[in-house]
Coordinates of C-alpha atoms in Angstrom, one line a residue:
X1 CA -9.8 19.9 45.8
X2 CA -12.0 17.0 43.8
X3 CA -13.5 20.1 41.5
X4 CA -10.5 21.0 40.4
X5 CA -8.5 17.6 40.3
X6 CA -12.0 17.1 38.4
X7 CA -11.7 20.6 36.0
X8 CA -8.1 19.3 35.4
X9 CA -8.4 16.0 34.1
X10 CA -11.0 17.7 31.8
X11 CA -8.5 19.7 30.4
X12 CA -6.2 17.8 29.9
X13 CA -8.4 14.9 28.6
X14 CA -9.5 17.5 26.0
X15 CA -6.2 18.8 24.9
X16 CA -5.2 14.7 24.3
X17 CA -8.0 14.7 22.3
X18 CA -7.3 18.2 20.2
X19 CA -3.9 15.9 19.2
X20 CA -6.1 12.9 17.8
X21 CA -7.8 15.0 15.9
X22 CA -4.3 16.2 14.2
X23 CA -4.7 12.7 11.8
X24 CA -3.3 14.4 8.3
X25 CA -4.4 12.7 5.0
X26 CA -1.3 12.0 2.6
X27 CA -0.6 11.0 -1.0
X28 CA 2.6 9.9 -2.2
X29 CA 3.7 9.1 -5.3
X30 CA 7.4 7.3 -7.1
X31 CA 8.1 9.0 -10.2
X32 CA 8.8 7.7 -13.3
X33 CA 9.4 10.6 -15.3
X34 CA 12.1 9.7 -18.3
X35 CA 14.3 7.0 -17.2
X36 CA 13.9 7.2 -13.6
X37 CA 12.1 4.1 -13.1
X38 CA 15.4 2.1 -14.9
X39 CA 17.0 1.2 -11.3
X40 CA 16.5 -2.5 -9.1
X41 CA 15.5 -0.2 -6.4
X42 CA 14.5 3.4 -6.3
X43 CA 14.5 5.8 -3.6
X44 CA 11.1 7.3 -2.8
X45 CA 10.9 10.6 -4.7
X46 CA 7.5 12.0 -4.0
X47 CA 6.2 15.3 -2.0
X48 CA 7.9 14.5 1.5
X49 CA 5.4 12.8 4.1
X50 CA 5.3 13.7 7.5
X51 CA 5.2 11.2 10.1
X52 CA 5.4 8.6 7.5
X53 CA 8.6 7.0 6.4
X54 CA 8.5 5.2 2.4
X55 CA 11.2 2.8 1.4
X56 CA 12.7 2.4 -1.7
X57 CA 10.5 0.8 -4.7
X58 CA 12.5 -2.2 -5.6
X59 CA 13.0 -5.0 -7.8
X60 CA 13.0 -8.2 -6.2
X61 CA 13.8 -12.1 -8.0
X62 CA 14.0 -9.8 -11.3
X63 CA 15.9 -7.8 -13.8
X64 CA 15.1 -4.3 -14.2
X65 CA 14.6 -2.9 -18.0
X66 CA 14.6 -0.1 -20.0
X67 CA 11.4 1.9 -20.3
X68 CA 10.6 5.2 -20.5
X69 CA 8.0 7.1 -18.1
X70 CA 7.5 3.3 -16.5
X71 CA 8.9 1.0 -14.1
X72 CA 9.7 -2.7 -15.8
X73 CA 11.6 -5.6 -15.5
X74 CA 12.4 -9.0 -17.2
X75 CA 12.8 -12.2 -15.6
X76 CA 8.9 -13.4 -14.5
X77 CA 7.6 -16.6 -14.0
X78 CA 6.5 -18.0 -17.4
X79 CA 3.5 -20.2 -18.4
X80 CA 1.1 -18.1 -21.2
X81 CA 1.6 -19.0 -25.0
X82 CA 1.1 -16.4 -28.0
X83 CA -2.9 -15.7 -28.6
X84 CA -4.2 -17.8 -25.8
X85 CA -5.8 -17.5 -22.7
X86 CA -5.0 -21.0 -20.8
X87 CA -2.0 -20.0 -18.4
X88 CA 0.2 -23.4 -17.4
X89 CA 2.4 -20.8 -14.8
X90 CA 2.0 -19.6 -11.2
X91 CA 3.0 -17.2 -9.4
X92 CA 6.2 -17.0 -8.1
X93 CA 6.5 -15.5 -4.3
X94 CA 10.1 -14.4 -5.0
X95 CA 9.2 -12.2 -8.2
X96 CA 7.8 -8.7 -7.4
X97 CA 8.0 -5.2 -7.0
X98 CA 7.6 -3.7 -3.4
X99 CA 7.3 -0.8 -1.4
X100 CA 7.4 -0.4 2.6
X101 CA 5.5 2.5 4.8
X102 CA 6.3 3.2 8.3
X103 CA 4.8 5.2 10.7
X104 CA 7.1 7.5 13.2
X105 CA 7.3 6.7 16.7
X106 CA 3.4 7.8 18.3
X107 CA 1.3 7.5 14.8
X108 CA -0.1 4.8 13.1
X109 CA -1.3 4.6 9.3
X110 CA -4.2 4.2 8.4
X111 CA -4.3 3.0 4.5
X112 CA -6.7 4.5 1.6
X113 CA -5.6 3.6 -1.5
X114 CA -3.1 2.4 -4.5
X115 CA -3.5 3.7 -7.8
X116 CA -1.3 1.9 -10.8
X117 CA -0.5 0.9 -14.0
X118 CA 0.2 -1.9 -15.8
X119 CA 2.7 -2.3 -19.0
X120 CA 3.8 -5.2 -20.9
X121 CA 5.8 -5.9 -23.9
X122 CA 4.5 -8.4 -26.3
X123 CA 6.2 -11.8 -24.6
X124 CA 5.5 -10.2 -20.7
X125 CA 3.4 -11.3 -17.9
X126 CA -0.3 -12.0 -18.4
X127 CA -0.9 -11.9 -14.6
X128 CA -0.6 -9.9 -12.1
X129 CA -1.7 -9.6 -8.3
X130 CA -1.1 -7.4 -5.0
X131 CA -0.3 -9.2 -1.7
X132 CA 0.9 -7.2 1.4
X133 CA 2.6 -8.2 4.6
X134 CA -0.4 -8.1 7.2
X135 CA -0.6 -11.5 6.2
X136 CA 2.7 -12.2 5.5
X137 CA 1.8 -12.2 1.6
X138 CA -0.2 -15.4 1.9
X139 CA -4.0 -14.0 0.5
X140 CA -4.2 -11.8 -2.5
X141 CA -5.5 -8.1 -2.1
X142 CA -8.9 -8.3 -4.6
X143 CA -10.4 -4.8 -3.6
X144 CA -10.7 -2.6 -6.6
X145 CA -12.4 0.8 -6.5
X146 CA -11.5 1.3 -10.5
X147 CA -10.2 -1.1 -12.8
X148 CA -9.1 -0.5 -16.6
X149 CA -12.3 -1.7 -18.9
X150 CA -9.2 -4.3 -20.3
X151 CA -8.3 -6.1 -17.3
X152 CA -10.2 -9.0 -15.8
X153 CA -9.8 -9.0 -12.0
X154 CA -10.8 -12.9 -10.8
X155 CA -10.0 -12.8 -6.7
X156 CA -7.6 -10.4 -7.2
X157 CA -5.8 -11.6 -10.2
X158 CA -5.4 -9.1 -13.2
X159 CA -5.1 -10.2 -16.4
X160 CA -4.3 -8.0 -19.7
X161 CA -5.0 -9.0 -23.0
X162 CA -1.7 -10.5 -25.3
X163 CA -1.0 -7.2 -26.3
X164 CA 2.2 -4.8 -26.3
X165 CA 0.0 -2.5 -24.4
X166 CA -0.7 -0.3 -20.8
X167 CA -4.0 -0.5 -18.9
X168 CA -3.5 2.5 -16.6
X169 CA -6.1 3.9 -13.7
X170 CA -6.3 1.1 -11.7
X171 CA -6.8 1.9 -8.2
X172 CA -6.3 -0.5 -5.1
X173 CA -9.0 -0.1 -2.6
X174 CA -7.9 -0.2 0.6
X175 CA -10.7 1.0 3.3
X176 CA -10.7 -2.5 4.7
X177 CA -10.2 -3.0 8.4
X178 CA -6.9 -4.6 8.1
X179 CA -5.0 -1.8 6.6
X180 CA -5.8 0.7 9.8
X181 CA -4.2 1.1 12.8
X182 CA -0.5 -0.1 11.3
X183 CA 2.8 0.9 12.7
X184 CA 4.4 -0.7 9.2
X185 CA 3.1 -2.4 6.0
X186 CA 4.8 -3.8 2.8
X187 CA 3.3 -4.0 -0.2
X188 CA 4.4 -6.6 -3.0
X189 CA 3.0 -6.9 -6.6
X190 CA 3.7 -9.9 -8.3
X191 CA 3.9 -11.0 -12.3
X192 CA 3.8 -14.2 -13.7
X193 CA 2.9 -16.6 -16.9
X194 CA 5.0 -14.4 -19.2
X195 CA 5.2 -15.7 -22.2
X196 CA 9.1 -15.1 -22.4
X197 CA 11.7 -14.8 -19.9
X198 CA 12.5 -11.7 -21.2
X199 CA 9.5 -10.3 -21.8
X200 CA 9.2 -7.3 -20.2
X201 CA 6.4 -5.9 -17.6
X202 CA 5.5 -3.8 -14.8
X203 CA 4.0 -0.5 -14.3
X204 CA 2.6 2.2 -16.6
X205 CA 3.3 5.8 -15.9
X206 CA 3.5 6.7 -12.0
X207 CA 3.1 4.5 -9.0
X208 CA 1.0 6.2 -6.2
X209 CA -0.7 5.7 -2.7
X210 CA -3.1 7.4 0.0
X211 CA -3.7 7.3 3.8
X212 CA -3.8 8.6 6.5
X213 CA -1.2 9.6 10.2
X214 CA -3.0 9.1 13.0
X215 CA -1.4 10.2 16.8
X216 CA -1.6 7.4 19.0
X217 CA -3.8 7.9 22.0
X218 CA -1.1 9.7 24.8
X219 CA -0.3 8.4 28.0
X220 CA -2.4 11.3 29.3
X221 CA -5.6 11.0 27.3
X222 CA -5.6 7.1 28.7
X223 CA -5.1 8.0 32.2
X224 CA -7.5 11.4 32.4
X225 CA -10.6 9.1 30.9
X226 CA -9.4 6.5 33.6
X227 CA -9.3 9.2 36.4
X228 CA -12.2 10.5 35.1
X229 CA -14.3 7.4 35.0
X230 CA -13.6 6.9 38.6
X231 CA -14.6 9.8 40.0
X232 CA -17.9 9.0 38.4
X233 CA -18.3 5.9 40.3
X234 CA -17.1 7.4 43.2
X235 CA -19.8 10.6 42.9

């Protein structure tokens, strides 16, 4: 009766284990295409996720503008003057975009990666910096694993030269510890010392992320390797 109690919990311990191993890589990405991007808040419009739920890319604390192929708005904090690089401003934790992923019920997320743009007119933000909700937006994410050769990156704040201009292939390195094993996380990414009110900025062509869905462990994986363990002891 033990040997095959024993052979059981085997089993089943290995078939839990067949579903870990299920973890699917994604990519998402919002679109921009035309005038797409021209909305406070768009709905996610990349290849469908499973197991992974993305909310809508929206506007927050600013006005959204015209651009095409890009995502902009008007309305950041100011603090930069024409053709220097002292900056007076800060930033502004009511100004940003942002962008929420949730995992389905049994599966966590385990982050990769954001990859960006950034766009300005000639009067829009010089700044710019990610900050996400593990945290509750209080430290700035710093980690880059490519960075445009015409941004500075200082603890996480990106700078662009005072130019009507787009520093694209920026990617957001997220292998860190803190962005595995999440049931949820937000992602905000802020502008300021603008130059103008309405100077426009945001991002340059396509917006785009990577991670990974991972099954949680199942009720039956826990309690085979607990089964298991003590009939060891008791052998």
């Amino acid at each position: 009766m033990k040997k095959q109690l024993h052979l059981f919990l085997i089993a089943t311990t290995f078939a839990s284990l067949a579903q870990l191993s299920n973890a699917a890589v994604f990519a998402g990405t919002f679109n921009f295409t035309g005038a797409t991007g021209n909305v406070a808040s768009l709905a996610y419009n990349g290849a469908s996720i499973p197991d992974v739920t993305i909310g809508n890319l929206s506007k927050v604390g600013v006005t959204t503008s015209a651009s095409s192929d890009n995502s902009r708005a008007t309305g950041w904090p100011t603090g930069a003057t024409n053709a220097s690089n002292t900056f007076s401003g800060t930033i502004n934790l009511s100004n940003y975009f942002e962008f929420t992923l949730t995992a389905a019920d049994g599966y966590t997320i385990d982050m990769t990666s954001i990859g960006f743009g950034i766009g300005r007119s000639g009067t829009g933000p010089r700044q710019w910096e990610w900050r996400t909700s593990i945290d509750s937006y209080a430290a700035t994410v710093s980690t880059y694993s490519a960075l445009n050769a015409g941004l500075s990156n200082t603890g996480g704040i990106l700078t662009n030269p005072d130019l009507n201009s787009s520093w694209t292939g920026n990617v957001l390195n997220l292998s860190a510890a803190a962005y595995k094993d999440l049931t949820s996380i937000t992602f905000r990414f802020y502008g300021y010392n603008s130059e103008a009110s309405g100077g426009t900025g945001g991002f340059q062509g396509n917006l785009s992320f990577a991670g990974e869905a991972i099954p949680e462990p199942s009720a039956a994986l826990l309690g085979g390797l607990g089964l298991l363990a003590l009939l060891r002891r008791r052998r």
